[in-house]
Coordinates of C-alpha atoms and ligand atoms in Angstrom, one line a residue:
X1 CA 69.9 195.3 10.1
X2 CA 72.0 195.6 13.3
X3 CA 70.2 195.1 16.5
X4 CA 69.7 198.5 18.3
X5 CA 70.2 198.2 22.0
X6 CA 67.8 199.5 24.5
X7 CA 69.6 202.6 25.4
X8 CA 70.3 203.6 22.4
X9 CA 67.1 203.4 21.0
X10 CA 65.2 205.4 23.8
X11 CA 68.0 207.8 23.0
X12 CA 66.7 207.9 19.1
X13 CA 63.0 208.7 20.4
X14 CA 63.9 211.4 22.3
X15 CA 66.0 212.8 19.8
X16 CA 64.0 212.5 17.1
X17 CA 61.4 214.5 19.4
X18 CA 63.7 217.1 19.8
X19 CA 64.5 217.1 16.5
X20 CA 61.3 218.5 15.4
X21 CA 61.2 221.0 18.3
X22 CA 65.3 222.0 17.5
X23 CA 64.5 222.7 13.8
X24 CA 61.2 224.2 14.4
X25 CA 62.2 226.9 16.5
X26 CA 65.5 227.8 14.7
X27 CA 63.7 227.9 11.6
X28 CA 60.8 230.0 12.7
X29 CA 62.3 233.2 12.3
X30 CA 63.7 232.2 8.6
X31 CA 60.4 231.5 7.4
X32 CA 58.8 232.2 4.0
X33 CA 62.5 233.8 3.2
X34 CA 64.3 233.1 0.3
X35 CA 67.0 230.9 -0.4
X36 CA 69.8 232.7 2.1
X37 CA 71.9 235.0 0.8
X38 CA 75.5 234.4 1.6
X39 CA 75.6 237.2 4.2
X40 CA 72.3 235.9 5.7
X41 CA 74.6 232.2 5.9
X42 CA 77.5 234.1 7.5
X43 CA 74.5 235.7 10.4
X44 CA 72.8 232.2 10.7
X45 CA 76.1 230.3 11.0
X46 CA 77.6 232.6 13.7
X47 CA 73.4 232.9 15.2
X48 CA 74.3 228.7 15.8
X49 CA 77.8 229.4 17.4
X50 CA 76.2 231.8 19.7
X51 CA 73.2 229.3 20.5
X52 CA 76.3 226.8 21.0
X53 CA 78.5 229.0 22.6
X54 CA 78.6 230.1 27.0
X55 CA 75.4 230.5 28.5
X56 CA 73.7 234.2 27.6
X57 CA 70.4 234.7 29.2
X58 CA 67.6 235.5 25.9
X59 CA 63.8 234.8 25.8
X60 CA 63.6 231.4 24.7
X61 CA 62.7 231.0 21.0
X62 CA 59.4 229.9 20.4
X63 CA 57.7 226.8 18.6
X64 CA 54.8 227.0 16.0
X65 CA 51.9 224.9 15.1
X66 CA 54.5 222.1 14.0
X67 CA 55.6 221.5 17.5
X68 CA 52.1 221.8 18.9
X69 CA 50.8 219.2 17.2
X70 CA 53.5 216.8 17.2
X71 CA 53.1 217.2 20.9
X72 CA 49.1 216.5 21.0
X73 CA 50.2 213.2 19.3
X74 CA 52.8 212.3 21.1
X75 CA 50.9 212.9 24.0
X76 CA 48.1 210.8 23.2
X77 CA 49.5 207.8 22.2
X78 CA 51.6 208.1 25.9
X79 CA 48.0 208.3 27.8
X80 CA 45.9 205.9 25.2
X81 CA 48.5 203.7 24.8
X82 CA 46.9 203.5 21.4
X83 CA 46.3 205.7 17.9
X84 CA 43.1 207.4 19.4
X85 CA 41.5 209.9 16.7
X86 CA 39.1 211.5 19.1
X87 CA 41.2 212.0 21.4
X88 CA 44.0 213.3 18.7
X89 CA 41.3 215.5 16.9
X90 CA 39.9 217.1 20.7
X91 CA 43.8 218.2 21.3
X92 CA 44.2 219.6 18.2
X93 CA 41.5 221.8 18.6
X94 CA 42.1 222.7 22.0
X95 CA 45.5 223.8 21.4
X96 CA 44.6 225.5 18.4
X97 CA 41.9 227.8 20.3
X98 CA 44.3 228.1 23.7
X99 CA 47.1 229.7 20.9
X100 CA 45.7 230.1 17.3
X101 CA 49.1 232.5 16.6
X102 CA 51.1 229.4 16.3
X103 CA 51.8 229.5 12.1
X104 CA 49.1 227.1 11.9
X105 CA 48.7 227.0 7.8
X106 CA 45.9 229.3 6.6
X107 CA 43.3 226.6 5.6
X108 CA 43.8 224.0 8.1
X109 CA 41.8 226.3 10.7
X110 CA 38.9 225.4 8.5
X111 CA 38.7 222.0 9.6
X112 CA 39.6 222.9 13.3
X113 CA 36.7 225.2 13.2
X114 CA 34.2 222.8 11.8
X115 CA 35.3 220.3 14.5
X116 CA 34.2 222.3 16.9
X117 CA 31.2 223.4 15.7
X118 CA 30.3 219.5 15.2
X119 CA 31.2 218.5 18.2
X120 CA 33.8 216.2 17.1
X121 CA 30.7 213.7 15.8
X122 CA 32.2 213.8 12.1
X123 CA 35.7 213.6 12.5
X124 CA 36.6 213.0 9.1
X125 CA 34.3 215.1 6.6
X126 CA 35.9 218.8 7.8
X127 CA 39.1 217.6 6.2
X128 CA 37.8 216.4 3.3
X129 CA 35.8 219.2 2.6
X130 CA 39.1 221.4 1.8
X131 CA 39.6 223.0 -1.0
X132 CA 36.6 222.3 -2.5
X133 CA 36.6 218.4 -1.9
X134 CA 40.1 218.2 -3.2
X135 CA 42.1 218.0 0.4
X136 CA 45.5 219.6 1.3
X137 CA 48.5 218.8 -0.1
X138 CA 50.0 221.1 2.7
X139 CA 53.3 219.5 4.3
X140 CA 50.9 219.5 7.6
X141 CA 49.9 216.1 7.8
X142 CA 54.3 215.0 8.0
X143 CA 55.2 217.6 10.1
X144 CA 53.5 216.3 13.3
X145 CA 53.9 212.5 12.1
X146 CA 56.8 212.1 14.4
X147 CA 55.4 210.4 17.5
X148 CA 53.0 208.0 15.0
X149 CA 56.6 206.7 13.3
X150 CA 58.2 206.2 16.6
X151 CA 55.1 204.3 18.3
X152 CA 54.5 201.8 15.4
X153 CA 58.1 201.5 14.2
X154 CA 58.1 197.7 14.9
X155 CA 55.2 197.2 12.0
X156 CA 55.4 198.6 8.7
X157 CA 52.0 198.0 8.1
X158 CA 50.6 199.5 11.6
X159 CA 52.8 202.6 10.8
X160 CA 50.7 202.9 7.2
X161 CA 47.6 202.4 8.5
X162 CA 48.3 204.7 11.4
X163 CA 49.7 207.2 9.6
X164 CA 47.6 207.6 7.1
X165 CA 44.0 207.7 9.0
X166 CA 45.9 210.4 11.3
X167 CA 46.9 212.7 8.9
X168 CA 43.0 212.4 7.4
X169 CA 42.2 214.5 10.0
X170 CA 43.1 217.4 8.1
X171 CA 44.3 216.4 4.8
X172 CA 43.0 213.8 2.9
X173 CA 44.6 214.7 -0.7
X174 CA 46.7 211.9 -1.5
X175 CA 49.8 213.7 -1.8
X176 CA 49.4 215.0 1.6
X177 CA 49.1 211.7 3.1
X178 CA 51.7 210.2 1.1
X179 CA 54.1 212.9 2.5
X180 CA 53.5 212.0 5.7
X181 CA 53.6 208.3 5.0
X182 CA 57.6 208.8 3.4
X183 CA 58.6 211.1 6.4
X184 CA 57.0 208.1 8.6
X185 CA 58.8 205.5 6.8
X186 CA 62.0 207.9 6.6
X187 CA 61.6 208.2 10.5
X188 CA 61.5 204.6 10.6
X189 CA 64.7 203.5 9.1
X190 CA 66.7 206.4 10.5
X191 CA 65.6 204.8 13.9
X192 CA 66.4 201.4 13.4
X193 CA 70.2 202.2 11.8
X194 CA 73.1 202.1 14.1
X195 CA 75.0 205.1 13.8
X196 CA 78.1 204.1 14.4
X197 CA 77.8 203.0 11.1
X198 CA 78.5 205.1 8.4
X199 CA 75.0 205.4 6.8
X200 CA 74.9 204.3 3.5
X201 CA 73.3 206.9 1.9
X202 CA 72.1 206.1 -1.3
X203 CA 70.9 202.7 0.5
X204 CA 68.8 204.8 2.2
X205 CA 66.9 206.6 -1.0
X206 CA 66.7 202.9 -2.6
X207 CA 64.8 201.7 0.8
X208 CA 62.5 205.0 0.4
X209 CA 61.9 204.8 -3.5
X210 CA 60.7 201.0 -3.6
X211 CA 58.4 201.4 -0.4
X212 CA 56.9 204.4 -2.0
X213 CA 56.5 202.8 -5.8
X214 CA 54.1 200.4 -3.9
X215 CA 51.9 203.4 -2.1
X216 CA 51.9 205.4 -4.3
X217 CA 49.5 202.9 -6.7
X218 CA 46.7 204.7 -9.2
X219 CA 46.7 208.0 -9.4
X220 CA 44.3 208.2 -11.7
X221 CA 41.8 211.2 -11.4
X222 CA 43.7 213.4 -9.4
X223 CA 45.3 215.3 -12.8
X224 CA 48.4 214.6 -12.5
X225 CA 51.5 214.3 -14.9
X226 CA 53.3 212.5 -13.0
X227 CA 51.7 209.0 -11.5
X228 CA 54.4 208.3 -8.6
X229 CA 55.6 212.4 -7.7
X230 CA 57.3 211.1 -4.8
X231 CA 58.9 208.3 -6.5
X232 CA 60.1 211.1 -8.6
X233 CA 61.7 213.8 -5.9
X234 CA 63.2 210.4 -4.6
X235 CA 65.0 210.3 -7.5
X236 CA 65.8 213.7 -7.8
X237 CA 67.4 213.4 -4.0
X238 CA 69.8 210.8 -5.1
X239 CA 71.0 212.3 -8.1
X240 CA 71.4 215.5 -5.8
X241 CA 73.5 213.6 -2.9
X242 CA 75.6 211.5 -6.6
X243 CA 76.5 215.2 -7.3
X244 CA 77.7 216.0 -3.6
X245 CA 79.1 219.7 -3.3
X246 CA 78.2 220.3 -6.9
X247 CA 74.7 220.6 -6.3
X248 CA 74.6 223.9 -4.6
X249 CA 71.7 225.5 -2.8
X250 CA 70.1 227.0 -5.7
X251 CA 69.6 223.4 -7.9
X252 CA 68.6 222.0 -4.6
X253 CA 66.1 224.1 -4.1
X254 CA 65.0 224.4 -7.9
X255 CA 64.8 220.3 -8.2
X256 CA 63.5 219.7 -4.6
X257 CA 61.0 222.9 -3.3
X258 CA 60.8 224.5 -0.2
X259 CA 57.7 225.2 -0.1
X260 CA 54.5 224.4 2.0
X261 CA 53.2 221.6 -0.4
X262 CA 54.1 217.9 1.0
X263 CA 55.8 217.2 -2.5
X264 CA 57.8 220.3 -2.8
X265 CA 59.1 219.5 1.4
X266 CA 59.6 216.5 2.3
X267 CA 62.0 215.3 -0.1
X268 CA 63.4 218.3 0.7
X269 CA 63.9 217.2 4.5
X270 CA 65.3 214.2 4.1
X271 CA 67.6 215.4 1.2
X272 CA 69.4 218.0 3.9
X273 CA 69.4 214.7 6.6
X274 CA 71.6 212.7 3.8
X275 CA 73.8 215.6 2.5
X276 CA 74.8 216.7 5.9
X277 CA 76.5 213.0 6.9
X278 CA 79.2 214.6 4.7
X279 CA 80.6 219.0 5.4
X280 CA 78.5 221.2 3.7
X281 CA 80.5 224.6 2.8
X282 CA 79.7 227.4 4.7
X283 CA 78.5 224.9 7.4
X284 CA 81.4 224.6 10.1
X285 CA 80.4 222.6 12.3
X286 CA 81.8 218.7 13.3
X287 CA 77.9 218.1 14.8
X288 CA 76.0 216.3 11.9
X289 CA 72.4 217.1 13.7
X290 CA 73.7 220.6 14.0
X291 CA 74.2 220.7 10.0
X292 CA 71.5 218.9 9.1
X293 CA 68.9 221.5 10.7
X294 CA 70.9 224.9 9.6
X295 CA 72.1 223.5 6.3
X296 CA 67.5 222.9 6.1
X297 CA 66.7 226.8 7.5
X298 CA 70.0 228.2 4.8
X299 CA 67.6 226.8 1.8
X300 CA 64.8 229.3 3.0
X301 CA 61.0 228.7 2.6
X302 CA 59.4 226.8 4.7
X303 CA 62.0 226.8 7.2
X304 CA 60.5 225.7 10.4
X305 CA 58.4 223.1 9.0
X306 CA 61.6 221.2 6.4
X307 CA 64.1 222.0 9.5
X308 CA 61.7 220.5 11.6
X309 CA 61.3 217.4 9.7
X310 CA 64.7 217.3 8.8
X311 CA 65.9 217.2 12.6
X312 CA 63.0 214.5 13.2
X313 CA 65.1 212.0 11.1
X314 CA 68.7 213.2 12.1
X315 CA 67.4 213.1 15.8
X316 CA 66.3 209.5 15.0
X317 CA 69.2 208.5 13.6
X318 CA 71.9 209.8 16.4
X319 CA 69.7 210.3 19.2
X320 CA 69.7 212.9 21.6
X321 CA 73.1 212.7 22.8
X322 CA 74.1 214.6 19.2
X323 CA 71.6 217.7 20.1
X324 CA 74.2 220.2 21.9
X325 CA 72.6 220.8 25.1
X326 CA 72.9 224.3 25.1
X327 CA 71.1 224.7 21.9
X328 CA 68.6 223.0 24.2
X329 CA 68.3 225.4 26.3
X330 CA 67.8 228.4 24.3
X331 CA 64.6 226.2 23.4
X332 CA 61.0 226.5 24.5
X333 CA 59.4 223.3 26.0
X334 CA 62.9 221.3 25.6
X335 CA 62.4 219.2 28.4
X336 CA 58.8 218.6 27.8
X337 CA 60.0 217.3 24.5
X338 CA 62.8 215.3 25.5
X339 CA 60.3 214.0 28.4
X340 CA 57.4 213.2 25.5
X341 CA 60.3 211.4 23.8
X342 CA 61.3 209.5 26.9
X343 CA 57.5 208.4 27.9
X344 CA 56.4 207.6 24.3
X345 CA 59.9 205.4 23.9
X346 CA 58.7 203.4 27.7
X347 CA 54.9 203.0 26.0
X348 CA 56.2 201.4 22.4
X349 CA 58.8 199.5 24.3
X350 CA 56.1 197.4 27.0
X351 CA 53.7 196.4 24.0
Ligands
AR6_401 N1 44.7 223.3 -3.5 C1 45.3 224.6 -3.5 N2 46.1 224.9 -2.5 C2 46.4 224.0 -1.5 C3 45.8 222.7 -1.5 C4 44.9 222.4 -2.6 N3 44.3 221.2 -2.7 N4 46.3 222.1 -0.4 C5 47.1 222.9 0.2 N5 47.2 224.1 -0.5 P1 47.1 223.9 4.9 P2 49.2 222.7 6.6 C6 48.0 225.3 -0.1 O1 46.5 225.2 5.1 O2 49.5 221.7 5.6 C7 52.3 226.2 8.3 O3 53.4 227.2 8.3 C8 47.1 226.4 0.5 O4 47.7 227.7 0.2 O5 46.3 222.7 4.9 O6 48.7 222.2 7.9 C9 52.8 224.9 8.8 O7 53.7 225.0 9.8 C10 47.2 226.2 1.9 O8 46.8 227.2 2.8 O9 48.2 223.8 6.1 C11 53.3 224.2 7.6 O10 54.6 224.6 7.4 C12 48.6 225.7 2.1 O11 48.9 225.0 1.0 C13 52.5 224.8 6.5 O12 51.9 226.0 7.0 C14 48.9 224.9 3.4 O13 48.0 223.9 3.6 C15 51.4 223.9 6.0 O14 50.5 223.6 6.9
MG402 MG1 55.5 225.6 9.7

């Protein structure tokens, strides 16, 4: 892999920080909506050359529950200087109670609740008494992984081990951990690419499918068909991206999901990262991060949450100088973001 110099690579953290907030609060309003209909792409594409357009005063559009979390994380690794649970599991709470109308996802308040009422002495049982012992498989746990991926991108095996006891706080079902390990490791090699090289897409999936065939070990007793699911979707994304514009929206989101479930999401994600290296119809834009996050909110479902994960890794890959600054703008909490991005980028870089 090509060396990534300095600059560019505090320019990756901050984008990839923004990323999450860009696609977050695009996608918010899109929601739990269907796949787009084609007038519904004709109102989001010219909604993006509005955003992209002169300078019109608007309230700013808001974030959700991805955005807050990603920024508890982010910052407590700045202050701790380290993956700090308590200190993790005391934010989330806090922030959840200071703004509970944040699309937080309708069990995780459960665990939030029983932290509280603990006193954060049990940190782990809350989440793993979900759904009756089994854990979410909610897309949660990736979401907000973000800031762990950029902190402990330097060791593969620190970025598993911290990713995985973080997202325990609230999901211990495998397949909600293993989501947020692939977006991790996704984060991870979109971050150390140079992107004046013209990624090499199906590279990219190979890198993904044999890092996941060794997590995703033994299965067994969790009922499912499939041993390695995300070894699976991984497949499923490369045959997508072999098929280019012949996979239209409607096989993509048949094959891939767009739902809240880890599986059914995070494929998903980095599927619309990969396609949009190349035009997408209906898409007219020449700004790659740009198409990667409205190409993610045009598939519907769980718009804010795939956008969001989807602009983590195209913000990672290009950095911030991509993100149109007058997108930015129209943004809550853009500067605290690209700030977050800029302090948690000085911390990992002085270890
Ligand atoms: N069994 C049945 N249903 C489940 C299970 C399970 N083991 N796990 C998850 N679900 P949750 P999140 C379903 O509440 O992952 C927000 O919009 C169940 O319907 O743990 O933190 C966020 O922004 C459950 O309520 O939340 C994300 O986009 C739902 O999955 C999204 O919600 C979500 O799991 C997920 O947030
Ligand atoms: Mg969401």
């Amino acid at each position: 892999m090509a060396k990534i110099d300095l600059t560019l690579l505090k320019s990756k953290f901050r984008g990839s920080m923004l990323g999450v907030l860009t696609g977050d609060c695009l996608g918010h309003p899109y929601e739990g909506d269907e796949l787009l209909t084609s007038g519904m792409k004709i109102i989001l594409q010219k909604y993006f050359d509005k955003l992209e357009g002169p300078p019109y005063k608007a309230p700013a559009m808001q974030f959700t529950d991805d955005s807050v979390m990603t920024r508890s994380i982010a910052q407590s690794l700045i202050e701790k200087r380290q993956l700090d649970l308590l200190d993790i599991a005391k934010r989330f709470v806090k922030s959840y109670y200071e703004e509970p109308n944040r699309g937080y996802g309708p069990a995780v308040m459960t665990v939030f609740e029983k932290l509280r009422a603990n006193r954060f002495s049990d940190l782990f049982t809350p989440a793993k008494e979900q759904f009756n012992g089994q854990g979410s498989w909610g897309n949660g746990g990736a979401m907000r992984i973000t800031p762990i991926a950029l902190f402990s991108h330097q060791n593969i095996d620190l970025l598993l081990e911290m990713t995985r006891k973080e997202t325990q706080l609230t999901h211990t079902n495998k397949i909600g951990v293993d989501g947020a390990i692939l977006q991790a490791i996704a984060i991870r090699q979109s971050l150390l690419l140079n992107p004046d090289n013209e990624l090499d897409v199906k590279q990219f999936i190979d890198d993904l499918i044999s890092q996941m065939d060794t997590i995703e070990f033994d299965e067994e007793g969790l009922g499912l068909v499939e041993p390695k699911p995300y070894k699976i979707q991984l497949s499923l994304v490369k045959t997508l991206i072999s098929e280019g514009e012949a996979a239209n929206a409607e096989k993509v989101v048949q094959k891939l999901g767009t739902s809240v479930a880890a599986l059914y999401s995070v494929p998903t994600a980095i599927y619309c990262f990969l396609r949009a290296q190349n035009q997408i119809e209906g898409i007219i834009t020449d700004n790659p991060f740009r198409r990667t996050i409205q190409y993610a909110i045009s598939l519907g479902g769980d718009t804010d949450t795939i956008g969001g994960m989807a602009g983590a890794l195209a913000g990672a890959f290009y950095g911030d100088k991509i993100i149109n600054p007058a997108i930015l703008k129209h943004l809550e909490a853009s500067e605290e973001f690209q700030l977050l991005g800029e302090k948690l980028s000085d911390v990992t870089l002085s270890q």
